Short mmCIF file of C-alpha atoms and ligand atoms in Angstrom, two decimals:
data_model
loop_
_atom_site.label_atom_id
_atom_site.label_comp_id
_atom_site.label_asym_id
_atom_site.label_seq_id
_atom_site.Cartn_x
_atom_site.Cartn_y
_atom_site.Cartn_z
CA UNK A 26 -90.98 71.15 63.78
CA UNK A 27 -91.76 67.53 64.47
CA UNK A 28 -89.30 66.81 67.20
CA UNK A 29 -88.32 69.05 70.04
CA UNK A 30 -84.58 68.34 70.01
CA UNK A 31 -82.29 69.96 67.42
CA UNK A 32 -78.65 70.39 66.55
CA UNK A 33 -77.61 73.68 64.95
CA UNK A 34 -74.82 76.23 64.79
CA UNK A 35 -75.29 79.57 66.60
CA UNK A 36 -75.35 82.17 63.83
CA UNK A 37 -76.15 85.48 65.58
CA UNK A 38 -76.96 87.23 68.85
CA UNK A 39 -80.17 88.98 69.82
CA UNK A 40 -80.18 92.49 71.31
CA UNK A 41 -79.49 91.14 74.81
CA UNK A 42 -76.62 88.95 73.72
CA UNK A 43 -78.55 85.66 73.59
CA UNK A 44 -77.28 83.20 70.99
CA UNK A 45 -79.55 82.75 67.96
CA UNK A 46 -80.04 79.97 65.43
CA UNK A 47 -82.91 79.05 63.13
CA UNK A 48 -85.27 76.09 62.87
CA UNK A 49 -87.57 76.00 59.83
CA UNK A 50 -86.81 79.69 59.26
CA UNK A 51 -87.88 80.70 62.79
CA UNK A 52 -85.28 82.32 65.06
CA UNK A 53 -84.53 80.34 68.21
CA UNK A 54 -82.88 82.18 71.11
CA UNK A 55 -80.53 80.18 73.26
CA UNK A 56 -79.06 81.49 76.48
CA UNK A 57 -75.33 80.81 76.68
CA UNK A 58 -74.86 80.15 72.94
CA UNK A 59 -71.85 81.81 71.32
CA UNK A 60 -71.68 82.50 67.56
CA UNK A 61 -69.86 79.53 66.00
CA UNK A 62 -70.90 76.99 68.69
CA UNK A 63 -72.55 73.81 67.42
CA UNK A 64 -75.19 72.98 70.02
CA UNK A 65 -77.86 70.46 70.80
CA UNK A 66 -80.97 72.10 72.30
CA UNK A 67 -84.59 71.66 73.28
CA UNK A 68 -87.28 74.14 72.30
CA UNK A 69 -88.83 75.37 75.55
CA UNK A 70 -91.19 78.10 74.29
CA UNK A 71 -92.77 78.50 70.87
CA UNK A 72 -94.24 81.86 69.80
CA UNK A 73 -95.57 83.02 66.43
CA UNK A 74 -92.34 84.73 65.31
CA UNK A 75 -89.63 83.15 67.44
CA UNK A 76 -88.79 80.34 69.85
CA UNK A 77 -86.78 80.04 73.02
CA UNK A 78 -84.67 77.02 73.73
CA UNK A 79 -82.34 75.45 76.26
CA UNK A 80 -78.90 74.18 75.30
CA UNK A 81 -78.37 70.62 76.54
CA UNK A 82 -75.00 69.95 74.95
CA UNK A 83 -72.27 71.95 73.23
CA UNK A 84 -71.07 69.62 70.46
CA UNK A 85 -68.34 71.93 69.10
CA UNK A 86 -67.12 75.04 70.87
CA UNK A 87 -66.81 78.31 68.97
CA UNK A 88 -63.30 79.75 68.66
CA UNK A 89 -64.72 82.82 70.42
CA UNK A 90 -65.97 80.92 73.47
CA UNK A 91 -64.00 81.43 76.69
CA UNK A 92 -64.48 80.03 80.17
CA UNK A 93 -66.36 82.47 82.39
CA UNK A 94 -64.20 83.57 85.35
CA UNK A 95 -67.40 84.13 87.40
CA UNK A 96 -68.98 81.19 89.30
CA UNK A 97 -72.44 82.87 89.20
CA UNK A 98 -72.49 83.54 85.44
CA UNK A 99 -74.83 80.70 84.47
CA UNK A 100 -77.64 81.94 86.73
CA UNK A 101 -76.95 85.64 87.44
CA UNK A 102 -78.59 88.24 85.19
CA UNK A 103 -75.85 90.84 85.74
CA UNK A 104 -73.48 89.93 82.89
CA UNK A 105 -74.19 88.73 79.34
CA UNK A 106 -70.78 88.22 77.76
CA UNK A 107 -68.51 86.50 80.27
CA UNK A 108 -68.21 83.45 78.01
CA UNK A 109 -67.34 85.48 74.86
CA UNK A 110 -63.89 86.63 73.82
CA UNK A 111 -63.35 90.39 74.15
CA UNK A 112 -63.11 90.70 70.35
CA UNK A 113 -66.48 89.01 69.87
CA UNK A 114 -68.11 91.25 72.49
CA UNK A 115 -66.83 94.40 70.78
CA UNK A 116 -67.88 93.10 67.37
CA UNK A 117 -71.40 92.40 68.63
CA UNK A 118 -71.65 95.90 70.11
CA UNK A 119 -70.43 97.51 66.90
CA UNK A 120 -72.76 95.43 64.70
CA UNK A 121 -75.73 96.13 66.98
CA UNK A 122 -75.10 99.89 66.89
CA UNK A 123 -74.72 99.81 63.11
CA UNK A 124 -77.98 97.87 62.78
CA UNK A 125 -79.79 100.53 64.83
CA UNK A 126 -78.30 103.32 62.70
CA UNK A 127 -79.43 101.60 59.53
CA UNK A 128 -82.78 100.11 60.50
CA UNK A 129 -84.15 102.64 63.01
CA UNK A 130 -82.49 105.92 62.02
CA UNK A 131 -82.31 105.14 58.29
CA UNK A 132 -78.71 106.36 58.13
CA UNK A 133 -75.82 105.13 55.97
CA UNK A 134 -73.22 106.15 58.54
CA UNK A 135 -71.42 103.44 60.54
CA UNK A 136 -69.42 103.35 63.80
CA UNK A 137 -66.11 105.04 63.03
CA UNK A 138 -64.22 104.16 66.20
CA UNK A 139 -64.54 101.63 69.03
CA UNK A 140 -62.92 102.66 72.31
CA UNK A 141 -62.45 99.77 74.70
CA UNK A 142 -62.59 99.94 78.49
CA UNK A 143 -59.17 99.99 80.20
CA UNK A 144 -60.60 97.62 82.85
CA UNK A 145 -62.78 94.60 82.00
CA UNK A 146 -63.56 93.53 85.57
CA UNK A 147 -63.73 95.40 88.91
CA UNK A 148 -64.65 98.55 87.00
CA UNK A 149 -68.05 99.31 88.59
CA UNK A 150 -68.14 102.06 91.21
CA UNK A 151 -71.84 101.61 91.94
CA UNK A 152 -74.03 98.53 92.37
CA UNK A 153 -77.42 97.73 93.86
CA UNK A 154 -78.02 94.31 95.38
CA UNK A 155 -81.47 92.93 96.15
CA UNK A 156 -82.18 91.49 99.59
CA UNK A 157 -84.91 88.89 99.96
CA UNK A 158 -85.54 86.61 102.96
CA UNK A 159 -82.09 87.34 104.34
CA UNK A 160 -80.30 86.62 101.03
CA UNK A 161 -78.25 89.29 99.20
CA UNK A 162 -77.97 88.94 95.46
CA UNK A 163 -78.78 90.01 91.92
CA UNK A 164 -81.76 89.10 89.76
CA UNK A 165 -81.32 85.90 87.77
CA UNK A 166 -81.17 85.74 83.98
CA UNK A 167 -84.59 86.83 82.66
CA UNK A 168 -86.15 86.41 86.10
CA UNK A 169 -86.83 88.20 89.37
CA UNK A 170 -85.44 85.27 91.38
CA UNK A 171 -82.50 86.30 93.53
CA UNK A 172 -79.12 84.68 92.86
CA UNK A 173 -77.09 84.86 96.08
CA UNK A 174 -73.87 86.81 95.47
CA UNK A 175 -70.95 86.95 97.90
CA UNK A 176 -68.40 88.48 95.56
CA UNK A 177 -69.10 90.29 92.28
CA UNK A 178 -66.31 90.33 89.72
CA UNK A 179 -67.54 93.60 88.24
CA UNK A 180 -67.36 95.76 91.37
CA UNK A 181 -64.29 97.03 93.15
CA UNK A 182 -62.61 94.90 95.84
CA UNK A 183 -63.59 97.39 98.57
CA UNK A 184 -67.24 96.99 97.59
CA UNK A 185 -66.91 93.21 97.87
CA UNK A 186 -65.43 93.59 101.35
CA UNK A 187 -68.47 95.64 102.36
CA UNK A 188 -70.80 93.10 100.69
CA UNK A 189 -69.30 90.34 102.80
CA UNK A 190 -69.79 92.37 105.99
CA UNK A 191 -73.43 92.87 105.03
CA UNK A 192 -73.85 89.10 104.72
CA UNK A 193 -72.90 88.90 108.43
CA UNK A 194 -75.53 91.47 109.41
CA UNK A 195 -77.99 89.82 111.77
CA UNK A 196 -81.02 91.89 110.70
CA UNK A 197 -80.57 91.40 106.97
CA UNK A 198 -84.27 90.46 106.74
CA UNK A 199 -85.18 94.07 107.59
CA UNK A 200 -83.49 95.27 104.39
CA UNK A 201 -84.88 95.33 100.87
CA UNK A 202 -81.86 96.40 98.89
CA UNK A 203 -78.24 97.49 99.42
CA UNK A 204 -76.43 100.11 97.32
CA UNK A 205 -72.62 100.23 97.39
CA UNK A 206 -70.81 103.20 95.81
CA UNK A 207 -67.02 103.28 95.82
CA UNK A 208 -64.54 105.88 94.65
CA UNK A 209 -61.04 105.90 93.16
CA UNK A 210 -59.58 106.19 96.69
CA UNK A 211 -61.29 103.00 97.85
CA UNK A 212 -63.83 104.82 100.03
CA UNK A 213 -67.42 103.59 100.24
CA UNK A 214 -70.88 105.17 100.47
CA UNK A 215 -73.42 102.59 101.61
CA UNK A 216 -77.18 102.83 101.07
CA UNK A 217 -79.49 100.56 103.04
CA UNK A 218 -82.99 100.42 101.58
CA UNK A 219 -85.86 99.55 103.92
CA UNK A 220 -89.62 99.46 103.47
CA UNK A 221 -89.98 101.90 106.35
CA UNK A 222 -88.59 100.14 109.41
CA UNK A 223 -85.80 101.79 111.37
CA UNK A 224 -82.52 99.97 110.76
CA UNK A 225 -80.03 99.44 113.56
CA UNK A 226 -76.47 98.74 112.43
CA UNK A 227 -74.48 99.01 115.68
CA UNK A 228 -73.14 95.44 115.47
CA UNK A 229 -71.47 95.91 112.05
CA UNK A 230 -70.63 99.61 112.10
CA UNK A 231 -67.02 99.27 113.24
CA UNK A 232 -66.37 96.55 110.60
CA UNK A 233 -67.87 98.80 107.90
CA UNK A 234 -65.75 101.77 108.97
CA UNK A 235 -62.65 99.60 108.98
CA UNK A 236 -63.48 98.45 105.43
CA UNK A 237 -63.50 102.08 104.20
CA UNK A 238 -67.15 103.08 104.58
CA UNK A 239 -67.26 106.88 104.88
CA UNK A 240 -70.96 107.42 104.68
CA UNK A 241 -74.16 105.42 105.36
CA UNK A 242 -77.66 106.40 104.29
CA UNK A 243 -81.05 104.82 104.86
CA UNK A 244 -83.51 104.99 102.01
CA UNK A 245 -87.20 104.42 102.65
CA UNK A 246 -88.69 102.70 99.65
CA UNK A 247 -91.93 100.75 99.68
CA UNK A 248 -92.10 100.26 95.90
CA UNK A 249 -90.14 98.24 93.36
CA UNK A 250 -90.12 100.57 90.36
CA UNK A 251 -86.92 102.37 91.33
CA UNK A 252 -83.89 101.19 93.33
CA UNK A 253 -84.27 104.18 95.65
CA UNK A 254 -87.04 106.56 96.66
CA UNK A 255 -86.25 110.26 97.09
CA UNK A 256 -86.29 109.78 100.89
CA UNK A 257 -82.72 109.47 102.12
CA UNK A 258 -81.58 109.80 105.74
CA UNK A 259 -77.90 109.94 106.62
CA UNK A 260 -77.09 107.73 109.61
CA UNK A 261 -73.30 107.89 109.55
CA UNK A 262 -70.40 109.96 108.24
CA UNK A 263 -69.93 112.29 105.28
CA UNK A 264 -72.75 113.74 103.15
CA UNK A 265 -71.13 112.80 99.84
CA UNK A 266 -68.43 110.65 98.29
CA UNK A 267 -65.71 112.11 96.06
CA UNK A 268 -64.83 110.93 92.54
CA UNK A 269 -62.28 112.15 90.03
CA UNK A 270 -62.56 112.41 86.24
CA UNK A 271 -60.03 114.09 83.92
CA UNK A 272 -58.38 115.79 86.94
CA UNK A 273 -61.63 117.31 88.20
CA UNK A 274 -62.98 116.26 91.62
CA UNK A 275 -66.68 115.60 92.11
CA UNK A 276 -68.82 115.35 95.20
CA UNK A 277 -71.62 112.85 94.68
CA UNK A 278 -74.79 112.53 96.78
CA UNK A 279 -76.30 109.06 97.26
CA UNK A 280 -79.02 109.64 94.64
CA UNK A 281 -76.93 111.49 92.04
CA UNK A 282 -76.13 109.80 88.75
CA UNK A 283 -72.43 109.23 88.10
CA UNK A 284 -70.94 107.10 85.32
CA UNK A 285 -70.09 103.65 86.72
CA UNK A 286 -66.79 103.03 84.88
CA UNK A 287 -64.37 105.86 85.66
CA UNK A 288 -61.53 105.12 83.23
CA UNK A 289 -63.80 104.36 80.27
CA UNK A 290 -65.81 107.51 81.07
CA UNK A 291 -62.64 109.56 80.66
CA UNK A 292 -62.32 108.12 77.15
CA UNK A 293 -66.00 108.89 76.47
CA UNK A 294 -65.70 112.50 77.63
CA UNK A 295 -62.48 113.03 75.66
CA UNK A 296 -64.23 111.81 72.52
CA UNK A 297 -67.32 113.98 73.19
CA UNK A 298 -65.11 117.03 73.77
CA UNK A 299 -63.17 116.29 70.58
CA UNK A 300 -66.52 116.22 68.69
CA UNK A 301 -67.81 119.37 70.41
CA UNK A 302 -64.58 121.34 69.80
CA UNK A 303 -65.28 123.85 72.60
CA UNK A 304 -63.73 127.29 72.15
CA UNK A 305 -63.58 130.31 74.47
CA UNK A 306 -66.11 132.20 72.35
CA UNK A 307 -68.67 129.34 72.42
CA UNK A 308 -71.88 129.22 74.37
CA UNK A 309 -72.71 125.60 75.18
CA UNK A 310 -75.68 123.87 76.84
CA UNK A 311 -75.05 120.52 78.58
CA UNK A 312 -78.47 118.89 78.82
CA UNK A 313 -79.04 116.06 81.36
CA UNK A 314 -75.85 117.18 83.11
CA UNK A 315 -75.97 115.10 86.33
CA UNK A 316 -73.38 116.41 88.81
CA UNK A 317 -71.88 118.56 86.05
CA UNK A 318 -69.04 116.29 84.94
CA UNK A 319 -69.36 117.03 81.22
CA UNK A 320 -70.12 120.73 81.82
CA UNK A 321 -66.98 121.23 83.90
CA UNK A 322 -64.72 119.26 81.54
CA UNK A 323 -66.03 121.39 78.64
CA UNK A 324 -65.89 124.70 80.58
CA UNK A 325 -62.14 124.23 81.09
CA UNK A 326 -61.84 125.43 77.48
CA UNK A 327 -63.12 128.85 78.58
CA UNK A 328 -66.47 128.36 76.83
CA UNK A 329 -69.60 129.66 78.56
CA UNK A 330 -71.42 126.52 79.75
CA UNK A 331 -74.91 126.02 81.18
CA UNK A 332 -75.83 122.58 82.56
CA UNK A 333 -79.47 121.50 82.97
CA UNK A 334 -80.54 118.62 85.22
CA UNK A 335 -83.80 117.37 86.74
CA UNK A 336 -82.48 115.97 90.06
CA UNK A 337 -82.17 118.88 92.50
CA UNK A 338 -79.39 117.36 94.63
CA UNK A 339 -77.32 116.61 91.50
CA UNK A 340 -77.54 120.31 90.57
CA UNK A 341 -76.53 121.27 94.12
CA UNK A 342 -73.54 118.91 93.75
CA UNK A 343 -72.74 120.39 90.31
CA UNK A 344 -72.63 123.93 91.76
CA UNK A 345 -70.34 122.84 94.60
CA UNK A 346 -68.18 120.93 92.11
CA UNK A 347 -67.78 124.03 89.95
CA UNK A 348 -66.79 126.11 92.97
CA UNK A 349 -64.42 123.51 94.46
CA UNK A 350 -62.62 123.09 91.14
CA UNK A 351 -62.57 126.80 90.40
CA UNK A 352 -64.35 126.33 87.08
CA UNK A 353 -66.94 128.75 85.80
CA UNK A 354 -70.24 127.11 84.78
CA UNK A 355 -73.91 127.75 85.50
CA UNK A 356 -76.38 125.03 86.49
CA UNK A 357 -80.16 125.14 86.21
CA UNK A 358 -82.65 122.79 87.86
CA UNK A 359 -85.51 121.31 85.86
CA UNK A 360 -86.49 119.13 82.91
CA UNK A 361 -84.26 119.83 79.89
CA UNK A 362 -87.27 119.99 77.55
CA UNK A 363 -88.89 122.72 79.70
CA UNK A 364 -85.83 124.71 80.81
CA UNK A 365 -84.24 125.01 77.36
CA UNK A 366 -87.18 126.96 75.99
CA UNK A 367 -87.19 129.42 78.91
CA UNK A 368 -83.41 129.92 78.84
CA UNK A 369 -83.42 130.46 75.09
CA UNK A 370 -85.82 133.34 75.56
CA UNK A 371 -84.23 134.77 78.74
CA UNK A 372 -80.63 134.70 77.55
CA UNK A 373 -79.68 137.26 74.96
CA UNK A 374 -77.40 134.89 73.01
CA UNK A 375 -78.63 131.38 72.24
CA UNK A 376 -76.08 128.53 72.38
CA UNK A 377 -74.10 127.65 69.28
CA UNK A 378 -73.33 124.11 70.55
CA UNK A 379 -75.29 121.59 72.61
CA UNK A 380 -74.35 118.29 74.21
CA UNK A 381 -77.04 115.88 75.42
CA UNK A 382 -76.66 112.75 77.56
CA UNK A 383 -80.18 111.48 78.38
CA UNK A 384 -81.19 108.35 80.33
CA UNK A 385 -82.03 105.11 78.48
CA UNK A 386 -85.41 106.34 77.25
CA UNK A 387 -83.66 108.94 75.10
CA UNK A 388 -84.65 112.56 74.44
CA UNK A 389 -88.07 113.85 75.28
CA UNK A 390 -90.09 114.36 72.07
CA UNK A 391 -90.60 118.02 72.96
CA UNK A 392 -86.82 118.51 73.14
CA UNK A 393 -86.24 116.73 69.81
CA UNK A 394 -88.74 119.08 68.18
CA UNK A 395 -87.14 122.11 69.83
CA UNK A 396 -83.67 121.07 68.61
CA UNK A 397 -85.12 120.55 65.15
CA UNK A 398 -86.78 123.95 65.06
CA UNK A 399 -83.75 125.74 66.55
CA UNK A 400 -80.74 123.92 65.06
CA UNK A 401 -77.33 124.71 66.53
CA UNK A 402 -73.94 124.61 64.80
CA UNK A 403 -72.88 121.38 66.56
CA UNK A 404 -74.96 118.85 68.48
CA UNK A 405 -73.20 116.01 70.34
CA UNK A 406 -75.44 113.15 71.51
CA UNK A 407 -74.14 110.69 74.13
CA UNK A 408 -76.36 107.67 74.73
CA UNK A 409 -76.46 104.47 76.77
CA UNK A 410 -79.19 103.10 74.52
CA UNK A 411 -78.36 103.10 70.78
CA UNK A 412 -81.96 102.14 69.90
CA UNK A 413 -83.60 105.25 71.42
CA UNK A 414 -80.70 107.35 70.14
CA UNK A 415 -81.33 106.02 66.62
CA UNK A 416 -85.05 106.86 67.03
CA UNK A 417 -84.11 110.48 67.88
CA UNK A 418 -81.55 110.66 65.05
CA UNK A 419 -84.29 109.69 62.59
CA UNK A 420 -85.98 113.04 63.33
CA UNK A 421 -82.87 115.13 63.92
CA UNK A 422 -81.30 114.08 60.60
CA UNK A 423 -83.85 116.29 58.84
CA UNK A 424 -81.90 119.36 60.00
CA UNK A 425 -78.55 117.93 61.11
CA UNK A 426 -75.87 116.06 59.18
CA UNK A 427 -74.78 113.01 61.20
CA UNK A 428 -71.00 113.26 60.89
CA UNK A 429 -69.42 110.70 63.21
CA UNK A 430 -70.34 107.84 65.53
CA UNK A 431 -68.02 106.39 68.18
CA UNK A 432 -68.69 103.51 70.54
CA UNK A 433 -67.24 103.29 74.04
CA UNK A 434 -67.22 99.99 75.93
CA UNK A 435 -68.44 101.52 79.17
CA UNK A 436 -70.07 98.32 80.42
CA UNK A 437 -67.73 95.40 79.63
CA UNK A 438 -69.19 91.88 79.81
CA UNK A 439 -72.75 93.20 79.49
CA UNK A 440 -74.86 93.86 76.39
CA UNK A 441 -74.99 97.57 77.26
CA UNK A 442 -73.39 99.99 74.83
CA UNK A 443 -72.43 103.67 75.07
CA UNK A 444 -72.28 105.72 71.90
CA UNK A 445 -71.39 109.30 71.02
CA UNK A 446 -72.63 110.97 67.87
CA UNK A 447 -71.52 114.24 66.28
CA UNK A 448 -74.09 116.21 64.29
CA UNK A 449 -73.71 119.52 62.49
CA UNK A 450 -76.37 121.89 61.19
CA UNK A 451 -77.09 121.26 57.49
C1 SAM B 521 -77.14 109.28 81.59
S1 SAM B 521 -77.20 110.46 82.89
C2 SAM B 521 -75.98 111.61 82.38
C3 SAM B 521 -75.38 112.48 83.46
C4 SAM B 521 -74.09 113.20 83.12
N1 SAM B 521 -74.10 113.78 81.79
C5 SAM B 521 -72.88 112.29 83.31
O1 SAM B 521 -72.17 111.98 82.36
O2 SAM B 521 -72.64 111.90 84.48
C6 SAM B 521 -78.73 111.22 82.61
C7 SAM B 521 -79.08 112.33 83.58
O3 SAM B 521 -80.29 112.94 83.13
C8 SAM B 521 -81.07 113.31 84.25
N2 SAM B 521 -82.44 113.49 83.72
C9 SAM B 521 -83.40 112.57 83.48
N3 SAM B 521 -84.47 113.13 82.88
C10 SAM B 521 -84.18 114.45 82.70
C11 SAM B 521 -84.87 115.54 82.12
N4 SAM B 521 -86.08 115.39 81.58
N5 SAM B 521 -84.25 116.73 82.10
C12 SAM B 521 -83.03 116.91 82.64
N6 SAM B 521 -82.32 115.90 83.22
C13 SAM B 521 -82.89 114.69 83.25
C14 SAM B 521 -80.83 112.20 85.23
O4 SAM B 521 -81.13 112.61 86.54
C15 SAM B 521 -79.33 111.92 85.01
O5 SAM B 521 -78.55 112.73 85.88
#
């Protein structure tokens, strides 16, 4: 490359949704480039196998380019696809999942169905904002700089109301992070993260209550690895917040995992249940069960269900949720890869079906090996990271036939993808 300035068409996206073109055969990644755009750009970083560049002019706009409705989009790292048409976003997600199936898992199967989210904005029921030097915001694109945010298009209106009250809080500098969880009724659970100092919120409490805040927790967290530490202290209101999925009510503690897009989650669970085909005579394990939302939806069929989850308070919530909804299911605390082995031995009948829904890192290797050595009739694998799922499928395909793959757009406007895979014993 002799000169630093180039004009090219964007021909692909990378795994994070960055536009990609080529110069002398080398991929160049360009933030904000949409497939079909003709752009003028400068190369800003040159590595052995790829380059990064900065678009200085869009010469011809792609037919799939739309104007972002969010004023923070250019700088904020929260969303990837706000300047892409919905069709293009779904196509990218489908192509990316198919690439993982082919290249990582070595499978011929392709995504059979794409289920879109009923809401494209204001769908998030849970967000964490960073606080630095009295500024509330989200991390910038590919950086840890804070972009000040006063209103986020992805979270519910109630959460934005609470965000704006927090901006008026005089001791904002004492906070490190703010978590806002909302429910379908417009109620809010607020988490204020501090490094260890006591936080006094008298001056904003009545405004927060008026805005729908039902519960406030402090979380003492000196580190940066996780949003929250395990140390929560309730300083106002209810212990939990209530959510609803497929006509089942859930109590959720501040630290419990709950899917962030309620309506799209209903589609995801319906698809997973369709794949699992639960029957009254089945014995089913729900591994990585959180507050028991899949377990309880499946147990409605009359099947005998056991949920396994590592976060103690989520299991406590799951047990209460089963009781409150009058649904019969058992929940066990511990790591799925450890508990499954013990249960298998303790219980007289081993399960004939298993559903797994691990975090982004995928299944523990020990669990993959256990599932391989003890194959069940049906295995349904829900994932929020198609790459680690494909890695696990590569091993599981030795004993399971991969029958179907569906994609659910659980995180619209971001490069995150949710997939559900049906496997049956060979
Ligand atoms: C993606 S969430 C799924 C939760 C639930 N299935 C749902 O739909 O709400 C993953 C869950 O796995 C739990 N988890 C993480 N590692 C685990 C492990 N080794 N064993 C059991 N659960 C684990 C997390 O606490 C979290 O609740």
